[in-house]
PDB file of C-alpha atoms in Angstrom:
ATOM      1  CA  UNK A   1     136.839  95.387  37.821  1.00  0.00           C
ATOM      2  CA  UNK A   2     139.820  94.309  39.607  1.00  0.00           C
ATOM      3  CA  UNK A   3     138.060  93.445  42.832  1.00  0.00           C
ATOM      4  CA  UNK A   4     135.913  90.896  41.314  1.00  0.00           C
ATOM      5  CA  UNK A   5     136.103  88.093  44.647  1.00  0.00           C
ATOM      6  CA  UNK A   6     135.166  91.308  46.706  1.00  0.00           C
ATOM      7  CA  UNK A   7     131.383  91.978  44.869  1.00  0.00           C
ATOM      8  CA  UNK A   8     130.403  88.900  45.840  1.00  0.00           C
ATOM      9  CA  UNK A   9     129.106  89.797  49.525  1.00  0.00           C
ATOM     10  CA  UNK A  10     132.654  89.476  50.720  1.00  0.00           C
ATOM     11  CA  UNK A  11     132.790  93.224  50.797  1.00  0.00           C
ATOM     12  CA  UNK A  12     129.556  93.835  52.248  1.00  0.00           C
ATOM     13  CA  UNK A  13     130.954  90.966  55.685  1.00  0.00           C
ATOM     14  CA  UNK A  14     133.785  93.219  56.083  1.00  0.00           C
ATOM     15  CA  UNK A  15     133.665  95.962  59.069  1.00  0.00           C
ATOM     16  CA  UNK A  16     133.477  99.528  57.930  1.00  0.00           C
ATOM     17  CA  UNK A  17     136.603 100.486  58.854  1.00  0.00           C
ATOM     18  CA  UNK A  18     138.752  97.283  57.473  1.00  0.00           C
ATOM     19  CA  UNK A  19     136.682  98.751  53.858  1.00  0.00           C
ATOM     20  CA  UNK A  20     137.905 102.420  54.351  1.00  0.00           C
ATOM     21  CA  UNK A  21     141.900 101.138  55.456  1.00  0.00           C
ATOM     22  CA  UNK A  22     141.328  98.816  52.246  1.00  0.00           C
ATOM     23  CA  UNK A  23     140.489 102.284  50.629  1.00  0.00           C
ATOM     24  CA  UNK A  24     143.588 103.952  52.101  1.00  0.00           C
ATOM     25  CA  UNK A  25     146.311 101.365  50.935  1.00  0.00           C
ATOM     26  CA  UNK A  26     145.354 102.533  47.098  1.00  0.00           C
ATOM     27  CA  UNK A  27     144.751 105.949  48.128  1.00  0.00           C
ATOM     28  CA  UNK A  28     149.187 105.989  50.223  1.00  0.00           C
ATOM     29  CA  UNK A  29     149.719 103.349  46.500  1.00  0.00           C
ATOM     30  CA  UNK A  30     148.814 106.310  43.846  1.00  0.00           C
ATOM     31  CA  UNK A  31     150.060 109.011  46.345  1.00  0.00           C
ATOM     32  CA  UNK A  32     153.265 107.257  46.419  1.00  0.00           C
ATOM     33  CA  UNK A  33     153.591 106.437  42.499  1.00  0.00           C
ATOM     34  CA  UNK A  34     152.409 110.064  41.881  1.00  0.00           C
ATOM     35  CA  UNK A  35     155.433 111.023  43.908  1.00  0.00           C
ATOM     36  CA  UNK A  36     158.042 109.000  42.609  1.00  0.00           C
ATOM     37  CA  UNK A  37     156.501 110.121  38.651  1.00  0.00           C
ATOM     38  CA  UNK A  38     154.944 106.640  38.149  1.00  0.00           C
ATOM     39  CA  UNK A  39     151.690 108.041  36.612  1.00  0.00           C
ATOM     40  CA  UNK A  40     150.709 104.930  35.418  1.00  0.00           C
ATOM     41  CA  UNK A  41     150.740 103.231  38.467  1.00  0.00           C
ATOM     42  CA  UNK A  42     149.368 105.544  40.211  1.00  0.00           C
ATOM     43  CA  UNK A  43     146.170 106.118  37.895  1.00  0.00           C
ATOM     44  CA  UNK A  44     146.075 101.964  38.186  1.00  0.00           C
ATOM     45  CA  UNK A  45     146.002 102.345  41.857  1.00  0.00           C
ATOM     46  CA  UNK A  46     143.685 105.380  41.928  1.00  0.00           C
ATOM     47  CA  UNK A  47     141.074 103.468  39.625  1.00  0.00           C
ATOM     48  CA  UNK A  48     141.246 100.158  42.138  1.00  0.00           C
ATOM     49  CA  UNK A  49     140.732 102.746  45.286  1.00  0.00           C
ATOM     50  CA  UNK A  50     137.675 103.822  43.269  1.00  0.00           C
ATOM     51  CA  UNK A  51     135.972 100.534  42.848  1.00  0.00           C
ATOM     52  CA  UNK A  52     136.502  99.830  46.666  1.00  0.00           C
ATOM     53  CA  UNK A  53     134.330 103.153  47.049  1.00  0.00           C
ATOM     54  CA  UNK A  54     132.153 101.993  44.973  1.00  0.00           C
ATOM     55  CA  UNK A  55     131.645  98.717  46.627  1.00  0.00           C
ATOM     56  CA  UNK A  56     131.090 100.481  50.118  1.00  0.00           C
ATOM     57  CA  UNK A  57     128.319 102.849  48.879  1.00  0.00           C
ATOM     58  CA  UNK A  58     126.826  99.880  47.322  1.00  0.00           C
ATOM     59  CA  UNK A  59     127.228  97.419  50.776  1.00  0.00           C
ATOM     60  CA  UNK A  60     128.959  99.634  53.373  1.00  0.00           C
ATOM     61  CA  UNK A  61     126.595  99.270  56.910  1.00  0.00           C
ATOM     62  CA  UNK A  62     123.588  98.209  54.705  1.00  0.00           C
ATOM     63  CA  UNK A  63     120.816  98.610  57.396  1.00  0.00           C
ATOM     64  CA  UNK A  64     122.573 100.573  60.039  1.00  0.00           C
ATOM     65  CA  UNK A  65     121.122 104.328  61.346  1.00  0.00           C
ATOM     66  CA  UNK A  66     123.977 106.000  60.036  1.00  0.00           C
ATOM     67  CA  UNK A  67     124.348 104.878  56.152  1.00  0.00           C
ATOM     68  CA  UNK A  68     123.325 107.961  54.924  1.00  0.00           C
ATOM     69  CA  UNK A  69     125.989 110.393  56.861  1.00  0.00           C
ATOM     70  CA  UNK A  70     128.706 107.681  55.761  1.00  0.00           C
ATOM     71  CA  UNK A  71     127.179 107.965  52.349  1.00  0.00           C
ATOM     72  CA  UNK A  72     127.582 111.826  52.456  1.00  0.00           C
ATOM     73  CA  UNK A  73     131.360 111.775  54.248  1.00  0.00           C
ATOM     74  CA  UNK A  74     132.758 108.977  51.523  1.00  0.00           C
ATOM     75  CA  UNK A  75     131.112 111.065  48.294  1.00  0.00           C
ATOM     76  CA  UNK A  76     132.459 113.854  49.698  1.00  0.00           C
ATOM     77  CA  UNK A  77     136.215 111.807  50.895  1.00  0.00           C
ATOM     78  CA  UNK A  78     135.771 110.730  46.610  1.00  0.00           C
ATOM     79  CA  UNK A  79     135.111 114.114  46.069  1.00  0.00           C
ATOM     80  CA  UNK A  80     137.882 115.772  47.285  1.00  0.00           C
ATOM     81  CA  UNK A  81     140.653 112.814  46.662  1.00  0.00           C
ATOM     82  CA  UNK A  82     139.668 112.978  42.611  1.00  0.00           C
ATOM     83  CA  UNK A  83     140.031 116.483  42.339  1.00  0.00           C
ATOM     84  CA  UNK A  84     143.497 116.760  44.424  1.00  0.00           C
ATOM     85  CA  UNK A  85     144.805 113.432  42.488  1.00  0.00           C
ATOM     86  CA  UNK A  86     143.719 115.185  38.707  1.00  0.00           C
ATOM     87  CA  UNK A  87     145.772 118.430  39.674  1.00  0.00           C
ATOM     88  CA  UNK A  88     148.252 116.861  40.650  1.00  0.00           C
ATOM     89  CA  UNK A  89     148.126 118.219  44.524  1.00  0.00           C
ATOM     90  CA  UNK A  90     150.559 116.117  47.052  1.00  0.00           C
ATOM     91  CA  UNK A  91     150.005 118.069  49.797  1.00  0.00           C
ATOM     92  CA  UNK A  92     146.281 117.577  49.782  1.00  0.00           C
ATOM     93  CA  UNK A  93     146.473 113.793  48.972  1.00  0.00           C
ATOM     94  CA  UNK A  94     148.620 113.259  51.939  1.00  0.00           C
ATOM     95  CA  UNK A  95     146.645 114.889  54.443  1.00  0.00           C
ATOM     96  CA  UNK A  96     143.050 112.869  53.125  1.00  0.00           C
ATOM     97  CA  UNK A  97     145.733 109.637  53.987  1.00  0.00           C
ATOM     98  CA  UNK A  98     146.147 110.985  57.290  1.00  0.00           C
ATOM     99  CA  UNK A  99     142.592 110.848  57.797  1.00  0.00           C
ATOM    100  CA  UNK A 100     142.555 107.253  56.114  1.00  0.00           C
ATOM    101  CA  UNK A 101     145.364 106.199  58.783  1.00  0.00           C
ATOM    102  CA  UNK A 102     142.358 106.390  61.952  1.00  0.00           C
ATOM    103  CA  UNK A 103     140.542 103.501  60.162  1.00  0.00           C
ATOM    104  CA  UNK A 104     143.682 101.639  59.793  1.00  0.00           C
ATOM    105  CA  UNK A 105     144.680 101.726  63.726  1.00  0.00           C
ATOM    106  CA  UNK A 106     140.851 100.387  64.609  1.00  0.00           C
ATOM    107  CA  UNK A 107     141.815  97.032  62.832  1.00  0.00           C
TER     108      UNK A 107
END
């Protein structure tokens, strides 16, 4: 895991939408490298935006009303980012970071 300082509680403090713009940095990172033919940086950043997923199903709004629909959206967000970065599919990856971009202009 490279987010090790983050699975300490650190992740579960930090407002939803800081977690999902922390999520769209290494989504734009492996989008970019997958541009520019990098494939191993990208997969690096690709497997980094996946343990931040991870860590906001496992903490993200533990408690709140809502989890459950986040729950659902981010699966399905996972979902559909995998499967676009496996085949390869720019246009696709670029428009799931324009929907990243809203949680980045709340912080």
């Amino acid at each position: 895991m490279q987010h090790d300082n983050l699975s300490n509680g650190a992740w579960a403090d930090m407002p939803f939408a800081k977690q999902m713009a922390n999520i769209g940095s290494e989504t734009y990172r492996a989008t970019k490298w997958l541009t520019k033919g990098r494939r191993d940086n990208a997969e690096k950043a690709f497997e980094r935006m996946q343990e931040l997923i991870d860590l906001t199903i496992a903490y993200g709004r533990l408690g709140q009303p809502n989890r459950k629909a986040l729950l659902k959206e981010l699966c399905r967000f996972r979902e559909l980012y995998c499967g676009a970065f496996l085949d390869g599919n720019l246009d696709t990856l670029s428009a799931l970071n324009r929907y990243l971009d809203h949680f980045a202009h709340i912080n």
